[in-house]
Coordinates of C-alpha atoms in Angstrom, one line a residue:
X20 CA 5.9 131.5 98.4
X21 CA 9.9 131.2 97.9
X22 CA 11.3 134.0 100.0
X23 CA 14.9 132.8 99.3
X24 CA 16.0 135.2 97.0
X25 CA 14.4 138.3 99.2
X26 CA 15.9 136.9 102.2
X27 CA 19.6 136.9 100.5
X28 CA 19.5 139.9 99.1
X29 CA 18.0 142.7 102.3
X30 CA 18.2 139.9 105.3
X31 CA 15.8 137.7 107.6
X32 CA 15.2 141.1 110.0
X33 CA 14.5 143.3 107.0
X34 CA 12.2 141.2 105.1
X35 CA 10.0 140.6 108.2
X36 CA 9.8 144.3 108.5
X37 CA 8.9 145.0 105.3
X38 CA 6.2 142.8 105.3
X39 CA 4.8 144.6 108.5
X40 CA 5.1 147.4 106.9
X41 CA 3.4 146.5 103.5
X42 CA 0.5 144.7 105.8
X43 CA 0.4 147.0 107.6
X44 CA -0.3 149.5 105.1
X45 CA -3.0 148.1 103.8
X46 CA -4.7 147.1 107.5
X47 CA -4.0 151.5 107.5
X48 CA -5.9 152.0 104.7
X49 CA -9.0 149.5 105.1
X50 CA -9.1 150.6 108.4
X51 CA -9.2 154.3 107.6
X52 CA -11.7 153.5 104.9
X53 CA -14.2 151.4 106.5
X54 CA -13.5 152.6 110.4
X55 CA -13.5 149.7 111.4
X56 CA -13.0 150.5 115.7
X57 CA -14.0 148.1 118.5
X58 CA -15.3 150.7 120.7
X59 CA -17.5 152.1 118.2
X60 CA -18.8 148.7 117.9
X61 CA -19.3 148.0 121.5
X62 CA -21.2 151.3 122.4
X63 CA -23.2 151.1 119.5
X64 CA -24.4 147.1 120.6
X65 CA -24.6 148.2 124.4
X66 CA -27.1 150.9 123.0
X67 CA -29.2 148.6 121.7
X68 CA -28.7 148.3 118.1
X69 CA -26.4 146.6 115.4
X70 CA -26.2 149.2 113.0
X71 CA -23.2 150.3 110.7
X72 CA -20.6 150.1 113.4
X73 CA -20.7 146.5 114.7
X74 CA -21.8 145.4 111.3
X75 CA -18.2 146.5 110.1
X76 CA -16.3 144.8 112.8
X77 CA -18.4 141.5 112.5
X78 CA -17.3 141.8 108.7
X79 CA -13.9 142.0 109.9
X80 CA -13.6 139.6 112.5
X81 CA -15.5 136.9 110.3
X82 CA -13.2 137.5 107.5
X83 CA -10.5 137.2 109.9
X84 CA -11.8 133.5 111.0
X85 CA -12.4 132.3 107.9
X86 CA -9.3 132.7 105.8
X87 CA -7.3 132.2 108.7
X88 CA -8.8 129.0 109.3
X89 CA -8.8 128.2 105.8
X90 CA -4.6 128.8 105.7
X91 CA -5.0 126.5 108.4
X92 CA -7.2 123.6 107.0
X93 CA -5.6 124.1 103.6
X94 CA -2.0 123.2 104.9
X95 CA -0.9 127.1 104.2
X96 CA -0.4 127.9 108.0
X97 CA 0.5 126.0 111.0
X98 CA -0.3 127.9 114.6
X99 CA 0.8 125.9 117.1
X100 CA 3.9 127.5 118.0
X101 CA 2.3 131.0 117.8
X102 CA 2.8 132.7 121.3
X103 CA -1.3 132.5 122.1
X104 CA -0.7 128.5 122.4
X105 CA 3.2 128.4 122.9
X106 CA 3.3 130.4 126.3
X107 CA 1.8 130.0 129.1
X108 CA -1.7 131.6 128.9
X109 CA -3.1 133.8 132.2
X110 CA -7.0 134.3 132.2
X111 CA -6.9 136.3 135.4
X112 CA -4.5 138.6 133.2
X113 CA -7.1 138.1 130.0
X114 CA -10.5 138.9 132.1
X115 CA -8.9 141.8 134.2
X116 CA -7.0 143.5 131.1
X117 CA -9.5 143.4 128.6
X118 CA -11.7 145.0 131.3
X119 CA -9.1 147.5 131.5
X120 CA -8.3 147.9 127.8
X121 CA -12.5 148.0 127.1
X122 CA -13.0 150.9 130.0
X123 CA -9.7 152.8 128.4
X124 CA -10.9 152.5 124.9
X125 CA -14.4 154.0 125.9
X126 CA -12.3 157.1 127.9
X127 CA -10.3 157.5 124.7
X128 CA -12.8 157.6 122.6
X129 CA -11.2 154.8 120.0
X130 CA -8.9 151.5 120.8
X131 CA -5.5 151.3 120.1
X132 CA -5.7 150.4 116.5
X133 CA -8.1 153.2 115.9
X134 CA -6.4 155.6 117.9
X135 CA -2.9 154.9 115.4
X136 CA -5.3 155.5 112.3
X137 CA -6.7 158.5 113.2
X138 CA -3.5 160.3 114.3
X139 CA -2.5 159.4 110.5
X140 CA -5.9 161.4 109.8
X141 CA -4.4 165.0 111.4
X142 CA -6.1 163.7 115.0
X143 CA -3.8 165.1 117.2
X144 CA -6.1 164.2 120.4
X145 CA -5.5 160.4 118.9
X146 CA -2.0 161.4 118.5
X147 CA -1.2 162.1 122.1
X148 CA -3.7 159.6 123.3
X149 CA -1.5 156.6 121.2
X150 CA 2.1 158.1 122.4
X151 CA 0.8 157.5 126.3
X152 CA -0.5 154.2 125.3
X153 CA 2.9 153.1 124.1
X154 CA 4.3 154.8 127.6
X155 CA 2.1 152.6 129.5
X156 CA 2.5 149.6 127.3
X157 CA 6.4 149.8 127.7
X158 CA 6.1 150.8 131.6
X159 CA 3.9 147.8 131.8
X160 CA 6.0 145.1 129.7
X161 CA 10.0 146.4 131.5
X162 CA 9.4 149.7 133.6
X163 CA 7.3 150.7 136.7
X164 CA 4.1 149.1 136.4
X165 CA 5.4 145.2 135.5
X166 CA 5.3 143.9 138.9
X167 CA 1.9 145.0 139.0
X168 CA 1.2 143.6 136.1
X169 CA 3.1 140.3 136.5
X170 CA 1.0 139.7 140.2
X171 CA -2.1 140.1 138.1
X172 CA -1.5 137.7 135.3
X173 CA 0.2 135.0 137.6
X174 CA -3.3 134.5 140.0
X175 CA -4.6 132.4 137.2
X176 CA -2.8 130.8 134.3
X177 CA -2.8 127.7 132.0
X178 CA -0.4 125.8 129.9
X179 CA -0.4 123.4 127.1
X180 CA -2.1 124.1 123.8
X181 CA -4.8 121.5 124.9
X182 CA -5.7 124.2 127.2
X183 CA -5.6 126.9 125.3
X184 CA -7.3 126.2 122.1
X185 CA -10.8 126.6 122.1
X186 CA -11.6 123.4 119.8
X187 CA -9.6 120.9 121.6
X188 CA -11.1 122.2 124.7
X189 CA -14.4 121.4 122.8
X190 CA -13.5 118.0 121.5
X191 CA -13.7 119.3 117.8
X192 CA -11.2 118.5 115.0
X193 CA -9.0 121.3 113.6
X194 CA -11.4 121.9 110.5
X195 CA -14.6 122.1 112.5
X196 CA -12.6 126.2 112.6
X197 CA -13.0 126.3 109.1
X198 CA -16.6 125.8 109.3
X199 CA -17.0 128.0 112.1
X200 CA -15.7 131.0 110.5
X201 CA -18.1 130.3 107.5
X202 CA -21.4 130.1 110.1
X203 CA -20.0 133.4 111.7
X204 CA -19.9 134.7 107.7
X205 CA -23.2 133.5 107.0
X206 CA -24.4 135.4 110.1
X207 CA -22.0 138.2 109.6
X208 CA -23.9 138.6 106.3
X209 CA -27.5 139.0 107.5
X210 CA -26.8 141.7 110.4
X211 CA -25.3 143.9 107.7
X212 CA -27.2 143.6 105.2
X213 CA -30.1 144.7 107.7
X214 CA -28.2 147.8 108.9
X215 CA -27.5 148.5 104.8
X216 CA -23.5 148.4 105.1
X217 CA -22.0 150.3 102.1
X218 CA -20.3 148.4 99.5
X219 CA -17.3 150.4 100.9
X220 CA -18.1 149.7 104.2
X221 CA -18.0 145.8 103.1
X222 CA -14.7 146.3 101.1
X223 CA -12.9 148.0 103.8
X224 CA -14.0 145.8 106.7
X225 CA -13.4 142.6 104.7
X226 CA -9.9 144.0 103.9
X227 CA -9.4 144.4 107.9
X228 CA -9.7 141.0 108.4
X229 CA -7.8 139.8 105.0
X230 CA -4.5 141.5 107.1
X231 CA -5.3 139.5 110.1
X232 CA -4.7 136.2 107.4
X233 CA -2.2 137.6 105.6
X234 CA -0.1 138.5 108.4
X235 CA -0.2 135.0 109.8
X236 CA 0.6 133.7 106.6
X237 CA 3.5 135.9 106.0
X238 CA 5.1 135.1 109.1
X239 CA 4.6 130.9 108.9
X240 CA 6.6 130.9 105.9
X241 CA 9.0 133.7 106.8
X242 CA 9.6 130.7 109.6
X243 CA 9.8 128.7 107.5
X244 CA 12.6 129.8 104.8
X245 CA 14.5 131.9 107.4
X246 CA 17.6 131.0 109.1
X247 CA 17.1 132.6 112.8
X248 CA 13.9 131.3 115.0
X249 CA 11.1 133.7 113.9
X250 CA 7.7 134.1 115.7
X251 CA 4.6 133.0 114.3
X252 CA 2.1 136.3 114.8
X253 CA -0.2 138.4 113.0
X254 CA -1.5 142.1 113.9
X255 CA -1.6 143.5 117.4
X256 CA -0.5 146.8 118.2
X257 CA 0.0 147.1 122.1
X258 CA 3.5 145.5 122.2
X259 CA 4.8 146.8 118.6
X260 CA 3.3 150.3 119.8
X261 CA 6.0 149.8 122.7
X262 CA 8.8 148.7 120.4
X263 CA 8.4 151.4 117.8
X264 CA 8.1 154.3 120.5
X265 CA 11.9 152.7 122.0
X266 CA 13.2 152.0 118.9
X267 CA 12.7 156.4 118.0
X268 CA 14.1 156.8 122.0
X269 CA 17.2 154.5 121.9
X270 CA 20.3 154.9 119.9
X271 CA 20.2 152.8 116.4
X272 CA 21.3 148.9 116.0
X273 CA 17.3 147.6 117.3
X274 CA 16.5 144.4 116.0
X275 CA 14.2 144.8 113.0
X276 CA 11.2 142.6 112.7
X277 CA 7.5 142.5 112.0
X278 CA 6.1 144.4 114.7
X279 CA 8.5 147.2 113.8
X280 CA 7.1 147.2 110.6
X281 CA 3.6 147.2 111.1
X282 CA 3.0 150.2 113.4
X283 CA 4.9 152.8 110.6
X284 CA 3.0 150.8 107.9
X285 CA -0.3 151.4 109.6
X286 CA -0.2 155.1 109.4
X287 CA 1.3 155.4 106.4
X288 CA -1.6 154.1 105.3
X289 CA -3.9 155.6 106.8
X290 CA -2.4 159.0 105.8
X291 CA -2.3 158.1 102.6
X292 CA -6.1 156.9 102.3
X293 CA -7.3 160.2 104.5
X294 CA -5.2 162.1 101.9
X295 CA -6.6 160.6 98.7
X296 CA -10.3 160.9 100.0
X297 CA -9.7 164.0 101.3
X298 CA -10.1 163.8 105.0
X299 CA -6.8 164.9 106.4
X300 CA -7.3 167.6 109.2
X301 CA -5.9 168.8 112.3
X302 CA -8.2 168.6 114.8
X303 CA -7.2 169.4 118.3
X304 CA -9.0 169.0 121.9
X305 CA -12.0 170.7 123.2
X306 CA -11.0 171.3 127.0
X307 CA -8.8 170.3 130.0
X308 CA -11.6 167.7 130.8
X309 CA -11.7 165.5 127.6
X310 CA -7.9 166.0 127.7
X311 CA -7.9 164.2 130.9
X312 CA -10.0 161.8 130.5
X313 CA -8.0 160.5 126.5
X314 CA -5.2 160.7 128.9
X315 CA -6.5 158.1 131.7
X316 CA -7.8 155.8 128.7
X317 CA -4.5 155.5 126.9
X318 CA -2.5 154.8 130.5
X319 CA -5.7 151.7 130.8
X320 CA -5.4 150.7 127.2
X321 CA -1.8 150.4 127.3
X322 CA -1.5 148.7 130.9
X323 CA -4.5 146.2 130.4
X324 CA -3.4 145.2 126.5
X325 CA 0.2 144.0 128.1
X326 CA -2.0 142.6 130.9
X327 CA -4.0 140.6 128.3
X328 CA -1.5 140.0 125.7
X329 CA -2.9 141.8 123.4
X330 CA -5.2 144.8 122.4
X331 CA -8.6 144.6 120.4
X332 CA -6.7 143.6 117.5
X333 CA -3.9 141.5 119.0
X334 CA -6.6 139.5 121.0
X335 CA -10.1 140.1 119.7
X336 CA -9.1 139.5 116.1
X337 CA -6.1 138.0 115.7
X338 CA -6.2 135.8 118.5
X339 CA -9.6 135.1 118.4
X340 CA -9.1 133.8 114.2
X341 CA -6.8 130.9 116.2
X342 CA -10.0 129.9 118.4
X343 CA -7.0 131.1 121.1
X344 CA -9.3 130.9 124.8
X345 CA -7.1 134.2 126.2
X346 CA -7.9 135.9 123.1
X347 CA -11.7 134.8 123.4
X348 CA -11.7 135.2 127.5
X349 CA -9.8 138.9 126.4
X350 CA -12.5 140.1 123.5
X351 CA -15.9 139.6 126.1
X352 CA -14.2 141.5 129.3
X353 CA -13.6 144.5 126.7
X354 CA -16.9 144.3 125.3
X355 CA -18.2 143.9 128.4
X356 CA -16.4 146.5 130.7
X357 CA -16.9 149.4 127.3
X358 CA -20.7 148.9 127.5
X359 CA -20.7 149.1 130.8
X360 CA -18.3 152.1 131.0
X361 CA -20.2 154.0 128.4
X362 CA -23.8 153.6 130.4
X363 CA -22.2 154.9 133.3
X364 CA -19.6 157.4 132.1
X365 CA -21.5 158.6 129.0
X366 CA -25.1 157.5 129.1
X367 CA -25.9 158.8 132.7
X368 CA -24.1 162.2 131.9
X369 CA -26.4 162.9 128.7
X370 CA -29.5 161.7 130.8
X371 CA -28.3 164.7 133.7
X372 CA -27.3 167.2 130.9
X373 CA -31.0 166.4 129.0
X374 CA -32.7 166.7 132.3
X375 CA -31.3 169.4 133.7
X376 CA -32.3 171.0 129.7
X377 CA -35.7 170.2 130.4
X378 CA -35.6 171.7 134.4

């Protein structure tokens, strides 16, 4: 796609943000539509079913795998300088900060992603919850809580994209990904057909994951055409959460790119899809408690997606589409520490409240 003449007439900076913001947009509406939400997707699993939930963010993530790794196999899309194999990657700062992110996303009752499409909806509890998630995520990244968070990462790290991509690490050529993603299709396909996905449900999801693609596309050849150094990167939402919220706080002149793009996109979108089906609502909280505990979630979302590198997005989807081993490493902890925090946190408190029913 020639970008030349887009480039020369509203600049490098501006085009990358409007294409966050167009992504975006649509990511805000798919997601909205299908609600699409990691947590969801982990409690419902760690309850012991695959219903609706995790059927829409297998949809997702395999969508995600496959026409990403079809960019890649096709020639469309080169991710080797993309920040999950440029940098140096840290799996202490992967396993403990999904674990963080996955307990926080239980507490808040939605991951950061879902949290930014809901507040779209009228959610003012997902409102408040995603403002303190940017707090923390900027606190963690330049403010109080990075030398914390720097300690953490630096106990275990790897360079070298050899150690970082899941398929050299596996001795398997770069389109063995391509047919990966279509096995996790294939698969994807049966578990929701059994739990009867809605066509909807399908559409939306499937668009979910189509952003993931599209945003890596759109930034390879924005690279590519521009004349600054641009990052390689798709959707994430803990660092651009950050960005956005300083970008309102500070005086103007703040560098435009994609990430500030995508996080007004997003609920513009979801606005807009809430508003059309007719869903839009204030809704406020219950009590002091539940506004306690949204508020301890967001602080651990936003501390542990920094800590990871990215959030359920950022790393389970995005990263995980590049076969990245953070990303991978990232998604299990938070599927792993939101099952567990919902037995123990949620499970045991019905099983008191329906005993004590019974008493």
């Amino acid at each position: 796609m020639d970008m030349t003449g887009l480039l020369e007439t509203i600049g490098e900076a501006e085009t990358s943000a409007l294409g966050g913001l167009l992504i975006g947009m649509a990511f805000g509406a798919f997601a909205q539509r299908s609600r699409f939400c990691l947590r969801a997707a982990a409690v419902e699993f760690a309850r012991g079913s695959i219903g609706i939930k995790v059927a829409t963010w297998l949809v997702t993530f395999s969508c995600a795998v496959l026409l990403t790794q079809w960019l890649v196999f096709s020639g469309q899309l080169d991710v080797s300088e993309a920040r999950q194999f440029a940098a140096r990657g840290s799996l202490s700062g992967a396993i403990a900060g999904g674990a963080l992110f996955g307990i926080g996303m239980v507490l808040a009752r939605g991951c950061a992603s879902r949290l930014l499409v809901l507040s779209a909806t009228g959610n003012l509890r997902a409102l408040l919850s995603g403002l303190i998630f940017a707090v923390a995520a900027e606190a963690s990244i330049h403010g109080i809580l990075s030398p914390l968070r720097e300690q953490v990462a630096g106990m275990w790290t790897v360079s070298g994209r050899e150690a970082l991509d899941l398929l050299l690490l596996l001795g398997l050529p770069q389109e063995a990904g391509l047919w990966i993603g279509l096995l996790f299709v294939a698969g994807t396909m049966v578990f929701a057909f059994r739990a009867r996905l809605p066509l909807s449900g399908w559409i939306g999801a499937a668009g979910v994951g189509a952003t993931v693609a599209a945003g890596w596309w759109f930034t390879y050849q924005l690279a590519g055409q521009a004349f600054e150094p641009m990052t390689v990167k798709s959707m994430t939402f803990t660092g651009p959460s950050a960005d956005t919220l300083m970008l309102v706080l500070t005086p103007p002149g703040e560098a435009l790119d994609f990430d500030i793009g995508l996080v007004p996109g997003v609920f513009a979108g979801a606005a807009l899809a809430a508003l059309l089906a007719g869903e839009w609502r204030l809704q406020g909280f219950h009590d002091g408690h539940s506004m306690r505990r949204y508020i301890v979630g967001a602080v651990l979302m936003g501390f542990g997606g920094m800590l990871a590198g990215g959030c359920a997005v950022g790393a389970g989807v995005t990263g995980g589409s590049i076969f990245a081993l953070t990303a991978w490493a990232t998604l299990f902890a938070m599927w792993a520490a939101a099952g567990l925090t919902d037995l123990v946190v949620d499970r045991m408190a019905e099983q008191r409240a329906t005993a004590a029913g019974v008493s």
